[in-house]
PDB file of C-alpha atoms in Angstrom:
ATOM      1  CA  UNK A   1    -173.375  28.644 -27.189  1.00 84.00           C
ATOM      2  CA  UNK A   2    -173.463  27.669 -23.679  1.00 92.00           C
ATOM      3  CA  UNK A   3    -170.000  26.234 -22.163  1.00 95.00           C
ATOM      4  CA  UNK A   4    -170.230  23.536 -18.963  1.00 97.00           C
ATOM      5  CA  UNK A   5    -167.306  23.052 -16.306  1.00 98.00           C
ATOM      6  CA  UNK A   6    -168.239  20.248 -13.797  1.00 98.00           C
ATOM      7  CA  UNK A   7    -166.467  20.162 -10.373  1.00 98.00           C
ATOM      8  CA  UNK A   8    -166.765  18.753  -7.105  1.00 98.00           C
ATOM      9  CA  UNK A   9    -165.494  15.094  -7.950  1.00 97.00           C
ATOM     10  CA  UNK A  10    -162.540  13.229  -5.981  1.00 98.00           C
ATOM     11  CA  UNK A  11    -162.022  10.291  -4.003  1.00 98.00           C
ATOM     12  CA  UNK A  12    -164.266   9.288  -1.107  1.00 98.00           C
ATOM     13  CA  UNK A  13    -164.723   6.176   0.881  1.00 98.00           C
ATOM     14  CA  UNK A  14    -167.883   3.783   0.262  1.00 98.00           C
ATOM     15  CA  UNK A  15    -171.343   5.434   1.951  1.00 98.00           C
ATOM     16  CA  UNK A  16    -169.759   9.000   2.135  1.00 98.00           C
ATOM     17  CA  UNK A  17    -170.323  11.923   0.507  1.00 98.00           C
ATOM     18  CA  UNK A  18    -170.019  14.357  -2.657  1.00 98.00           C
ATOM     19  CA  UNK A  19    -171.357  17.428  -3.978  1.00 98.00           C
ATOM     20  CA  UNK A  20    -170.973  17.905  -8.178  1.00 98.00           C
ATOM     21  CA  UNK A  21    -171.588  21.322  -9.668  1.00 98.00           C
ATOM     22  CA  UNK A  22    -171.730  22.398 -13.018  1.00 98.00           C
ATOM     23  CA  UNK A  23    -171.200  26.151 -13.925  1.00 98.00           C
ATOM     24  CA  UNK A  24    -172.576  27.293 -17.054  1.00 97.00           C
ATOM     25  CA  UNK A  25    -171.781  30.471 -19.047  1.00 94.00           C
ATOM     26  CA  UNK A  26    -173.555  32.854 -20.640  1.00 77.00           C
ATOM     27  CA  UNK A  27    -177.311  34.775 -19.831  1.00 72.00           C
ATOM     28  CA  UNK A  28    -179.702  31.874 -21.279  1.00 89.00           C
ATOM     29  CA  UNK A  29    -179.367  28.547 -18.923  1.00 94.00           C
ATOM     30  CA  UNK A  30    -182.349  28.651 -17.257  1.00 94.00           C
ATOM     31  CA  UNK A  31    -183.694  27.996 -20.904  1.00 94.00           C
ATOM     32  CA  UNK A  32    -182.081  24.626 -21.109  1.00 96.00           C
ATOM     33  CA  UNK A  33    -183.055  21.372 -19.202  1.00 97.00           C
ATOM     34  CA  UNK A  34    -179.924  19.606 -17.820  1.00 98.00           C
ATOM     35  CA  UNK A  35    -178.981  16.547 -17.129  1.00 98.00           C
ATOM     36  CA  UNK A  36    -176.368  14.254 -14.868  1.00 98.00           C
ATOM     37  CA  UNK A  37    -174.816  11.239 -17.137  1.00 98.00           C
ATOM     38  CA  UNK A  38    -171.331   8.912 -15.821  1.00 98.00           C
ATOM     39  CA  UNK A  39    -169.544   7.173 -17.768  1.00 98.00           C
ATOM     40  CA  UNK A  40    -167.305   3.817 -16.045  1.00 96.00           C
ATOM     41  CA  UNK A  41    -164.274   2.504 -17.638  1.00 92.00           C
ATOM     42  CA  UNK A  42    -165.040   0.507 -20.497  1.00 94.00           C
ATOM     43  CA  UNK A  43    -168.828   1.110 -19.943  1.00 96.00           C
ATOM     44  CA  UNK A  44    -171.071   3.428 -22.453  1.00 97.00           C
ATOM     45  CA  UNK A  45    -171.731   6.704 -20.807  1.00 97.00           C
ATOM     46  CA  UNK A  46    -175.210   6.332 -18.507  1.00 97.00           C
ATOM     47  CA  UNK A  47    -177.875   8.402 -17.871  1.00 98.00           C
ATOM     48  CA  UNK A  48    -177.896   9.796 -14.127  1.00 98.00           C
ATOM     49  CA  UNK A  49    -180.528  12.283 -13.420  1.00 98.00           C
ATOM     50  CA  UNK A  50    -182.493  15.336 -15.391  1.00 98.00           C
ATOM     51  CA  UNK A  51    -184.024  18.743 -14.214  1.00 98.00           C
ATOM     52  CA  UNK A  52    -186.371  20.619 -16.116  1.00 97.00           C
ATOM     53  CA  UNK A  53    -185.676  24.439 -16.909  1.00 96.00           C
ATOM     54  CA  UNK A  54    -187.874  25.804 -13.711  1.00 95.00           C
ATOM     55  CA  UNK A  55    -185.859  22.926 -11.694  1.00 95.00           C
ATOM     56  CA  UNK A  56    -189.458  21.797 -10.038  1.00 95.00           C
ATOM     57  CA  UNK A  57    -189.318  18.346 -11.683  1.00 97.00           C
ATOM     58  CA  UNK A  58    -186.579  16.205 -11.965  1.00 98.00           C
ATOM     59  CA  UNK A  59    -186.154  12.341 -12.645  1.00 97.00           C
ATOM     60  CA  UNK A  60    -183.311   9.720 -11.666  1.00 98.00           C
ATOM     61  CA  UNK A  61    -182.425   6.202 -13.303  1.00 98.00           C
ATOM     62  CA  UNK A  62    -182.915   3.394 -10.494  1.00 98.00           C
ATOM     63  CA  UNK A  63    -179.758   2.947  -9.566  1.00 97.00           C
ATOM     64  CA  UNK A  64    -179.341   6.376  -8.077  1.00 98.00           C
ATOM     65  CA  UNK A  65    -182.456   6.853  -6.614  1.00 98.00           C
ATOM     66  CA  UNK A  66    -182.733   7.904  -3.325  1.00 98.00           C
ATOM     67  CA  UNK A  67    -179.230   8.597  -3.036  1.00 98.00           C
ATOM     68  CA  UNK A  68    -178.419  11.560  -5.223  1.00 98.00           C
ATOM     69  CA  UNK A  69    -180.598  14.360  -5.672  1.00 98.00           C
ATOM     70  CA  UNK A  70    -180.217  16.930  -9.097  1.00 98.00           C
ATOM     71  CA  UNK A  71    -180.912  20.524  -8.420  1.00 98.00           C
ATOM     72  CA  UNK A  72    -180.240  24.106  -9.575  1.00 98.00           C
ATOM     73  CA  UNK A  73    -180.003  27.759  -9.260  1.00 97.00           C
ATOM     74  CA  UNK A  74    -180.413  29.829 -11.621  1.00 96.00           C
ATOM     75  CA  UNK A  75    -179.981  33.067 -10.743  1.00 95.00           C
ATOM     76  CA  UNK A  76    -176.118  31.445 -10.077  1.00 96.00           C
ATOM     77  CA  UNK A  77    -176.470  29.755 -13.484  1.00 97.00           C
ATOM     78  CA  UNK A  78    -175.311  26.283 -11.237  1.00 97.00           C
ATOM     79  CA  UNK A  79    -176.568  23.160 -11.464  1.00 98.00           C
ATOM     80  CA  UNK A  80    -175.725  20.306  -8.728  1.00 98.00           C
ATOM     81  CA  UNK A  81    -175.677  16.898  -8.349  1.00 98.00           C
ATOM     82  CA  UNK A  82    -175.923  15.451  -4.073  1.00 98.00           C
ATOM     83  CA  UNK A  83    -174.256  12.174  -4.253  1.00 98.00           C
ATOM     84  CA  UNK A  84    -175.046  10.536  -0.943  1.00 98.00           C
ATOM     85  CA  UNK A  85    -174.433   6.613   0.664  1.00 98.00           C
ATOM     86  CA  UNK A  86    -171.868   6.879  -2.784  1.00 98.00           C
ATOM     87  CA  UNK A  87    -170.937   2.812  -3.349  1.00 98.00           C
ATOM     88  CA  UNK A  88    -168.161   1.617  -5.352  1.00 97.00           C
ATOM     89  CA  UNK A  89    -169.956   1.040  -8.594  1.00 97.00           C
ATOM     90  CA  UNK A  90    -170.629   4.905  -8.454  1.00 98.00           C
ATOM     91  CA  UNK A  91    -167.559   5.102  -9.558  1.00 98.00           C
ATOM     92  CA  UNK A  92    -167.133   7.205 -13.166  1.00 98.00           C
ATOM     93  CA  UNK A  93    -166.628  10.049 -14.911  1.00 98.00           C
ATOM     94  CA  UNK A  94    -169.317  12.424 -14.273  1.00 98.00           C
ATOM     95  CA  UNK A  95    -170.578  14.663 -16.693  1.00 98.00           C
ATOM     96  CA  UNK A  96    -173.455  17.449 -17.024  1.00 98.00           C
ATOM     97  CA  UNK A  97    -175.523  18.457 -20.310  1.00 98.00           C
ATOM     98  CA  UNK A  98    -177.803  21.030 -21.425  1.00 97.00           C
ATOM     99  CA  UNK A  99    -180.838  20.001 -23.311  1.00 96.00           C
ATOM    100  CA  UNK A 100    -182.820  22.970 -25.275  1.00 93.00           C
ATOM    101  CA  UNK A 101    -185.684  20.309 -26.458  1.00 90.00           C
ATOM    102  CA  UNK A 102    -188.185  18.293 -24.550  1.00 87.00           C
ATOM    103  CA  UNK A 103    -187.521  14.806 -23.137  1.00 86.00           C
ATOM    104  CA  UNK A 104    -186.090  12.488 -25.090  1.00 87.00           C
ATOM    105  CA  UNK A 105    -184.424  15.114 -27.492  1.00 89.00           C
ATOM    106  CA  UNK A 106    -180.735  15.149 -27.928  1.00 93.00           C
ATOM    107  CA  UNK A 107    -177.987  17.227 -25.430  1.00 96.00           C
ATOM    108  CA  UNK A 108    -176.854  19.985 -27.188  1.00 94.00           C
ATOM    109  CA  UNK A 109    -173.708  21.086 -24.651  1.00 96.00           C
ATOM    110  CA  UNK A 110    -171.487  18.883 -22.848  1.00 97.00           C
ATOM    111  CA  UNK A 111    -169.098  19.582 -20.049  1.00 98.00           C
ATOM    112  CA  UNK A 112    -165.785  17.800 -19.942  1.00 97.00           C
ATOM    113  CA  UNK A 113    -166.273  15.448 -16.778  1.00 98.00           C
ATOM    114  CA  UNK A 114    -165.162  15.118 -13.152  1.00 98.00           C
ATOM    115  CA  UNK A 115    -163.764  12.396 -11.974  1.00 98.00           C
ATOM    116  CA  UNK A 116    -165.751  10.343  -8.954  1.00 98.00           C
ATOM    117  CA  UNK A 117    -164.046   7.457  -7.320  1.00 98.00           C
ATOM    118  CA  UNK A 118    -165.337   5.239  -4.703  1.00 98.00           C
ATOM    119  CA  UNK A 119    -163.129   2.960  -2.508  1.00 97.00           C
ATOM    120  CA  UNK A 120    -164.821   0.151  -0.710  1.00 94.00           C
TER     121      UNK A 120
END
């Protein structure tokens, strides 16, 4: 069982700033890839970004790219999620997963979300 407890979100202005973590519990994370996903009102929930277990490869959907950058520690069992030149349409609930299988395999472990809201 791993447990996932996002923080960092709030309220910033258009092209500013954030810095999302993502605390995990127990002894085993770096076994689990993890993964960035927002979710807007009324919108389905959206992939963001992905790290592998080692954290030397990672991957972002398009509309984050070059703007946000996924990382992790794992000797602090922390991932993070740099949210840079944030514009409105950033705006969502943020949440982080742990994935135990390869790419494309089901999240098994889901935090409950941080809120990230953009004024323009």
């Amino acid at each position: 069982q791993v447990q996932l407890v996002e923080s960092g979100g709030g309220l910033v202005q258009a092209g500013g700033s954030l810095r999302l973590s993502c605390a995990a519990s127990g002894r085993t994370f770096s076994r689990y890839a993890m993964g960035w996903f927002r979710q807007a009102p009324g919108k389905d929930r959206d992939f963001v970004a992905r790290i592998n277990r080692s954290g030397g490869i990672t991957y972002y959907s398009d509309s984050v790219k070059g703007r946000f950058t996924i990382s992790r520690d794992n000797a602090k069992n922390t991932m993070y999620l740099q949210m840079n030149s944030l514009k409105p349409e950033d705006t969502a609930v943020y949440y982080c997963a742990a994935q135990s299988g390869g790419w494309g395999t089901e999240y098994d472990y889901w935090g409950q979300g941080t809120q990230v809201t953009v004024s323009s």
